[in-house]
Short mmCIF file of C-alpha atoms and ligand atoms in Angstrom, two decimals:
data_model
loop_
_atom_site.label_atom_id
_atom_site.label_comp_id
_atom_site.label_asym_id
_atom_site.label_seq_id
_atom_site.Cartn_x
_atom_site.Cartn_y
_atom_site.Cartn_z
CA MET R 1 -6.42 80.83 29.03
CA ASN R 2 -6.78 80.13 25.03
CA ILE R 3 -8.28 76.92 23.89
CA ILE R 4 -9.48 75.57 20.37
CA ILE R 5 -13.13 72.73 21.06
CA ILE R 6 -12.55 70.19 18.16
CA THR R 7 -15.77 67.38 17.93
CA GLY R 8 -14.85 63.89 16.30
CA ALA R 9 -10.66 64.17 17.12
CA SER R 10 -10.60 60.57 17.63
CA SER R 11 -11.15 59.86 13.76
CA GLY R 12 -10.44 61.28 9.88
CA ILE R 13 -10.57 64.36 9.36
CA GLY R 14 -11.29 65.70 12.80
CA ARG R 15 -7.73 64.09 13.86
CA GLU R 16 -6.75 65.78 11.26
CA PHE R 17 -7.35 68.94 12.04
CA ALA R 18 -5.89 68.49 15.60
CA ARG R 19 -1.93 68.38 14.27
CA GLN R 20 -2.65 70.52 11.21
CA LEU R 21 -3.30 73.29 13.65
CA ASP R 22 -0.81 71.66 16.52
CA LYS R 23 1.90 72.66 14.25
CA ARG R 24 -0.23 76.45 12.97
CA LEU R 25 -0.96 77.59 15.91
CA TYR R 26 1.16 78.53 18.36
CA SER R 27 -1.01 81.63 20.15
CA VAL R 28 -3.37 78.27 21.85
CA ASP R 29 -2.80 77.16 25.09
CA VAL R 30 -4.63 73.70 25.44
CA PHE R 31 -6.61 71.38 22.51
CA TRP R 32 -9.80 70.85 23.64
CA LEU R 33 -10.76 67.32 22.33
CA ILE R 34 -13.84 65.75 22.00
CA SER R 35 -15.65 62.23 20.85
CA ARG R 36 -16.15 59.23 22.58
CA ARG R 37 -12.96 57.27 22.31
CA LYS R 38 -10.61 58.06 25.14
CA LYS R 39 -8.55 55.72 24.33
CA GLU R 40 -7.65 56.82 20.59
CA LEU R 41 -8.07 61.48 21.53
CA GLU R 42 -4.92 59.27 24.11
CA ALA R 43 -2.96 58.49 21.51
CA LEU R 44 -3.55 60.88 19.53
CA ALA R 45 -2.72 63.38 22.13
CA GLN R 46 1.10 61.67 23.01
CA THR R 47 2.03 63.32 19.00
CA LEU R 48 0.34 67.24 20.04
CA GLU R 49 2.71 69.96 20.68
CA HIS R 50 0.30 71.28 22.52
CA PRO R 51 -1.56 70.29 25.83
CA VAL R 52 -4.28 68.41 24.98
CA ARG R 53 -7.60 67.92 27.36
CA ILE R 54 -9.55 65.18 26.39
CA PHE R 55 -12.92 64.61 26.92
CA ASP R 56 -14.87 61.21 25.87
CA MET R 57 -18.19 62.74 25.31
CA ASP R 58 -21.50 62.00 23.34
CA LEU R 59 -22.81 64.50 21.43
CA THR R 60 -25.67 62.69 21.71
CA LEU R 61 -25.98 62.79 25.62
CA GLU R 62 -27.67 66.01 26.87
CA SER R 63 -26.80 64.91 30.59
CA ASP R 64 -22.52 65.24 28.39
CA ILE R 65 -24.25 68.81 26.64
CA PHE R 66 -25.03 70.09 29.75
CA ALA R 67 -22.07 68.86 31.78
CA PHE R 68 -20.19 70.73 28.40
CA LYS R 69 -21.82 73.55 29.36
CA ALA R 70 -20.61 73.27 32.96
CA ILE R 71 -17.23 73.38 32.30
CA LEU R 72 -17.39 76.40 30.61
CA GLU R 73 -19.43 77.98 32.59
CA LYS R 74 -17.12 77.82 35.06
CA GLU R 75 -13.58 78.42 33.11
CA CYS R 76 -14.87 80.99 31.51
CA PRO R 77 -11.79 80.01 28.12
CA VAL R 78 -11.92 82.19 24.87
CA VAL R 79 -12.17 80.22 22.40
CA ARG R 80 -10.23 81.41 19.18
CA MET R 81 -11.42 78.74 17.30
CA LEU R 82 -14.73 75.32 17.41
CA VAL R 83 -14.24 72.83 14.45
CA ASN R 84 -17.54 70.38 14.31
CA CYS R 85 -16.85 67.82 13.10
CA ALA R 86 -18.64 64.54 14.45
CA GLY R 87 -21.07 63.29 12.42
CA TYR R 88 -21.75 59.80 10.89
CA GLY R 89 -24.03 59.17 7.48
CA LEU R 90 -25.77 55.99 6.54
CA MET R 91 -26.33 55.18 2.79
CA GLY R 92 -29.06 52.61 1.57
CA ALA R 93 -32.62 52.67 1.11
CA PHE R 94 -34.74 55.47 4.01
CA ASP R 95 -36.86 52.26 5.03
CA ARG R 96 -34.41 49.76 5.33
CA VAL R 97 -32.86 51.91 7.63
CA SER R 98 -33.58 51.58 11.83
CA MET R 99 -35.48 54.64 12.94
CA GLY R 100 -32.96 54.90 15.43
CA GLU R 101 -29.83 54.89 12.81
CA GLN R 102 -31.36 57.39 11.10
CA SER R 103 -32.82 59.99 13.91
CA GLY R 104 -29.13 59.60 15.56
CA GLN R 105 -27.48 61.25 12.21
CA ILE R 106 -30.04 64.17 12.85
CA ASP R 107 -29.30 64.10 16.68
CA LEU R 108 -25.42 64.04 16.45
CA ASN R 109 -24.86 66.57 12.60
CA CYS R 110 -27.69 68.65 12.69
CA LYS R 111 -28.12 69.41 16.87
CA ALA R 112 -25.61 68.72 18.65
CA LEU R 113 -23.48 71.00 16.45
CA VAL R 114 -25.82 73.59 17.12
CA GLN R 115 -25.76 72.79 20.96
CA MET R 116 -21.83 73.44 20.88
CA THR R 117 -21.56 76.15 18.09
CA HIS R 118 -24.91 78.49 20.27
CA MET R 119 -21.72 77.39 24.12
CA CYS R 120 -18.56 78.47 22.46
CA ILE R 121 -19.65 81.61 21.37
CA PRO R 122 -20.43 83.37 24.72
CA TYR R 123 -16.52 82.80 25.24
CA MET R 124 -15.52 84.67 21.41
CA LYS R 125 -13.30 86.83 21.34
CA PRO R 126 -13.38 88.89 17.27
CA ASN R 127 -11.51 87.22 15.05
CA SER R 128 -12.54 83.57 16.88
CA ARG R 129 -13.34 80.48 14.05
CA ILE R 130 -15.89 78.69 13.71
CA LEU R 131 -15.59 75.18 11.47
CA GLN R 132 -18.44 73.70 10.38
CA LEU R 133 -18.15 70.06 8.25
CA ALA R 134 -21.08 69.89 6.24
CA SER R 135 -20.84 67.30 2.95
CA SER R 136 -21.42 68.48 -1.06
CA ALA R 137 -23.66 66.21 -0.22
CA ALA R 138 -26.36 69.53 1.03
CA PHE R 139 -25.88 70.71 -2.39
CA LEU R 140 -28.14 67.97 -3.23
CA PRO R 141 -31.03 65.63 -2.29
CA GLN R 142 -29.59 62.26 -2.03
CA ALA R 143 -31.52 58.93 -3.05
CA ASP R 144 -30.61 55.94 -0.54
CA PHE R 145 -28.42 59.45 2.17
CA ALA R 146 -31.35 61.55 2.52
CA VAL R 147 -31.41 62.24 5.56
CA TYR R 148 -27.60 62.73 5.73
CA ALA R 149 -28.33 65.08 2.73
CA ALA R 150 -30.26 66.66 4.75
CA SER R 151 -28.66 66.96 7.32
CA LYS R 152 -26.38 68.37 5.36
CA SER R 153 -27.39 70.69 3.47
CA PHE R 154 -28.98 71.95 7.48
CA VAL R 155 -25.30 72.41 8.09
CA LEU R 156 -24.32 74.53 5.12
CA SER R 157 -27.43 76.60 5.26
CA PHE R 158 -27.04 77.42 9.11
CA SER R 159 -23.69 78.19 8.53
CA ARG R 160 -24.15 80.16 6.31
CA ALA R 161 -26.57 82.37 8.13
CA LEU R 162 -24.47 82.71 11.30
CA ALA R 163 -21.59 83.45 9.12
CA GLN R 164 -23.84 86.66 8.43
CA GLU R 165 -24.55 87.04 11.48
CA LEU R 166 -21.94 87.19 13.43
CA LYS R 167 -20.13 88.81 10.77
CA GLU R 168 -20.93 92.15 13.77
CA LYS R 169 -18.46 90.39 16.20
CA SER R 170 -15.86 89.71 13.80
CA ILE R 171 -16.16 86.31 14.40
CA TYR R 172 -16.03 83.94 10.76
CA VAL R 173 -17.56 80.82 10.10
CA THR R 174 -16.39 78.64 7.47
CA ALA R 175 -18.97 75.58 5.61
CA VAL R 176 -16.37 73.35 4.71
CA CYS R 177 -17.55 70.74 1.99
CA PRO R 178 -15.51 68.48 0.67
CA GLY R 179 -16.85 65.02 -1.61
CA PRO R 180 -15.46 62.01 -0.22
CA VAL R 181 -13.15 61.12 2.04
CA ASN R 182 -11.11 58.35 2.45
CA THR R 183 -11.13 58.53 6.16
CA ALA R 184 -13.26 55.65 8.46
CA PHE R 185 -16.28 57.09 7.92
CA PHE R 186 -17.46 54.80 4.85
CA GLU R 187 -16.88 51.92 7.24
CA ARG R 188 -20.21 52.94 8.72
CA ALA R 189 -21.72 54.02 6.09
CA GLU R 190 -21.77 51.82 3.63
CA LYS R 191 -23.52 48.72 7.14
CA PHE R 192 -26.78 48.81 4.79
CA GLY R 193 -26.18 50.43 1.60
CA SER R 194 -22.71 51.68 -1.36
CA THR R 195 -21.50 54.79 -2.95
CA LEU R 196 -21.75 55.13 -6.52
CA ALA R 197 -18.06 53.93 -7.81
CA VAL R 198 -17.33 56.69 -10.25
CA LYS R 199 -18.24 58.77 -6.67
CA LYS R 200 -15.59 57.42 -5.37
CA LEU R 201 -13.30 58.32 -8.50
CA THR R 202 -13.37 61.74 -6.60
CA MET R 203 -12.13 60.61 -3.12
CA VAL R 204 -8.94 62.90 -1.43
CA GLU R 205 -7.19 62.91 1.30
CA ALA R 206 -8.43 64.70 5.00
CA SER R 207 -4.78 66.14 4.48
CA GLU R 208 -5.97 68.39 1.80
CA VAL R 209 -9.16 68.60 2.65
CA VAL R 210 -7.84 70.14 6.28
CA SER R 211 -5.49 72.53 4.72
CA ASP R 212 -8.02 73.81 1.77
CA ALA R 213 -10.25 75.02 5.20
CA LEU R 214 -7.67 75.98 7.16
CA LYS R 215 -6.83 78.07 4.34
CA ALA R 216 -10.28 79.00 3.73
CA SER R 217 -10.68 80.20 7.12
CA ALA R 218 -7.57 82.59 7.13
CA GLN R 219 -9.13 84.19 4.37
CA ARG R 220 -12.32 84.48 5.98
CA ARG R 221 -14.20 82.16 3.56
CA ARG R 222 -18.00 81.34 4.45
CA VAL R 223 -17.84 78.45 1.97
CA CYS R 224 -15.11 75.91 1.01
CA ILE R 225 -14.68 73.31 -1.68
CA THR R 226 -12.22 70.59 -1.89
CA GLY R 227 -11.16 69.50 -5.69
CA ILE R 228 -12.87 70.73 -8.61
CA PRO R 229 -14.71 67.62 -9.34
CA MET R 230 -16.82 69.03 -6.22
CA LYS R 231 -16.48 72.25 -7.23
CA LEU R 232 -17.95 71.78 -10.40
CA PHE R 233 -20.73 69.77 -8.94
CA TYR R 234 -21.44 72.48 -6.61
CA LEU R 235 -22.53 74.63 -9.90
CA ALA R 236 -24.49 72.15 -11.43
CA ALA R 237 -26.62 71.59 -8.84
CA GLY R 238 -26.87 75.23 -8.61
CA ILE R 239 -27.28 75.87 -12.53
CA PHE R 240 -29.48 72.33 -13.06
CA PRO R 241 -32.52 71.61 -12.07
CA HIS R 242 -32.40 68.64 -9.09
CA GLU R 243 -34.88 66.26 -10.67
CA ILE R 244 -32.69 65.85 -13.38
CA MET R 245 -29.32 65.10 -11.18
CA LEU R 246 -31.34 63.06 -9.55
CA GLN R 247 -32.34 61.29 -12.10
CA GLY R 248 -29.70 60.19 -13.68
CA ALA R 249 -27.60 59.48 -10.68
CA ALA R 250 -30.21 57.05 -10.68
CA ALA R 251 -29.57 55.87 -14.67
CA LEU R 252 -26.07 55.53 -13.43
CA LYS R 253 -26.56 53.50 -10.33
CA LYS R 254 -29.24 51.25 -12.73
CA LEU R 255 -25.73 50.63 -14.64
CA GLU R 256 -23.37 50.49 -12.30
CA LYS R 257 -25.60 48.02 -10.83
CA ILE R 258 -25.43 45.84 -13.60
CA LYS R 259 -21.96 46.28 -14.42
CA THR R 260 -20.63 44.74 -11.93
CA GLY R 261 -23.71 42.02 -11.58
CA LYS R 262 -24.37 43.11 -7.15
CA GLY R 263 -24.44 46.99 -5.14
CA LYS R 264 -27.01 46.33 -1.64
CA THR R 265 -29.23 49.38 -2.50
N1 NAP O 1 -15.30 61.18 4.73
C1 NAP O 1 -15.95 61.37 3.95
O1 NAP O 1 -16.00 60.87 2.90
C2 NAP O 1 -16.44 62.93 4.26
C3 NAP O 1 -17.55 63.87 3.15
C4 NAP O 1 -18.08 64.67 3.93
C5 NAP O 1 -18.21 65.15 4.48
N2 NAP O 1 -18.31 64.87 5.96
C6 NAP O 1 -18.08 64.82 7.41
O2 NAP O 1 -16.98 65.29 7.94
C7 NAP O 1 -16.77 64.74 9.59
C8 NAP O 1 -15.71 63.30 9.93
O3 NAP O 1 -15.97 62.64 8.92
P1 NAP O 1 -14.25 61.47 8.83
O4 NAP O 1 -14.48 61.39 8.17
O5 NAP O 1 -13.76 61.74 9.95
O6 NAP O 1 -15.79 60.29 9.68
P2 NAP O 1 -15.04 59.22 11.00
O7 NAP O 1 -13.41 59.17 10.90
O8 NAP O 1 -16.12 58.54 11.06
O9 NAP O 1 -15.21 61.05 12.28
C9 NAP O 1 -16.35 60.84 12.64
C10 NAP O 1 -15.85 61.09 14.47
O10 NAP O 1 -17.15 61.06 14.77
C11 NAP O 1 -16.99 61.14 15.87
N3 NAP O 1 -18.01 60.53 16.72
C12 NAP O 1 -19.18 59.45 16.06
N4 NAP O 1 -20.73 59.75 16.77
C13 NAP O 1 -20.54 60.42 18.10
C14 NAP O 1 -20.26 61.03 18.92
N5 NAP O 1 -22.00 60.42 19.12
N6 NAP O 1 -20.15 61.71 20.32
C15 NAP O 1 -19.32 61.99 19.62
N7 NAP O 1 -18.04 62.11 19.17
C16 NAP O 1 -18.86 60.98 17.89
C17 NAP O 1 -15.95 60.03 15.63
O11 NAP O 1 -14.92 59.71 17.07
P3 NAP O 1 -15.60 58.44 18.21
O12 NAP O 1 -16.25 56.80 16.59
O13 NAP O 1 -14.87 57.85 18.89
O14 NAP O 1 -17.32 58.82 19.33
C18 NAP O 1 -15.55 60.87 15.18
O15 NAP O 1 -14.05 61.58 15.26
C19 NAP O 1 -18.35 64.41 9.82
O16 NAP O 1 -19.98 65.30 10.06
C20 NAP O 1 -18.60 63.27 8.13
O17 NAP O 1 -20.05 63.93 7.91
C21 NAP O 1 -16.61 63.22 5.69
#
């Protein structure tokens, strides 16, 4: 049985991966969709042509991770593609966000992603694909988004190293690094702080991110960056000292606050 596994499929980018892959990959038997909200996954399943198996799991719970591992061991599917999309971020001053919320980002964005990847590789064959949702936040430390940006730097670094390791097995890994994407992500992210208005001007749709990511994966590219502004940001982060860029971002934030007379952080 050939399967695709998508985490975070109930919303945003993960849901879009399911929709686009449903139209593209015909040699897959079943889509395994993972997230906590079962109803959303069921609603998505109704719209897909491929058969779907739903896993309403909390990826930060060891018990759910072990239960999933046991299913893999019992059923031994061929994992043609793993898309690790589940993730969240919280803006705001580090010490104003609770420890649970801060470490939750590490548990989901880093630990669960590593666990899912580790569990799935034994079931992959040559030409299988892994797509890891990093972010343009991976390119540079970010004040007031410190843990999230660090977690995504982890994902980018991990994915690039893994891509090198798995080359011998002909398993291809792509780190997907979009800038702001128009999804429910910001509903949660802006609970304690807000993003720079200028950054939001670069916002793209999930459909664009996913079609770019699938193209990059097909071409065996290790990093995928959507849109010219984020490509320039990547270049800038490779050229300019990060201290200067951090100071620049802080100055921009101050300016925006003065201009609007508001701002939560
Ligand atoms: N939107 C952006 O601007 C942006 C930019 C760069 C990178 N990204 C990254 O892209 C990925 C997808 O984000 P998105 O924009 O699609 O956000 P989203 O619409 O909020 O989707 C997040 C997904 O993660 C799932 N999830 C959250 N906590 C979970 C848990 N404990 N266990 C299992 N699943 C969980 C959610 O499902 P349930 O709530 O049903 O569990 C949901 O399906 C994330 O890794 C994010 O960091 C987003």
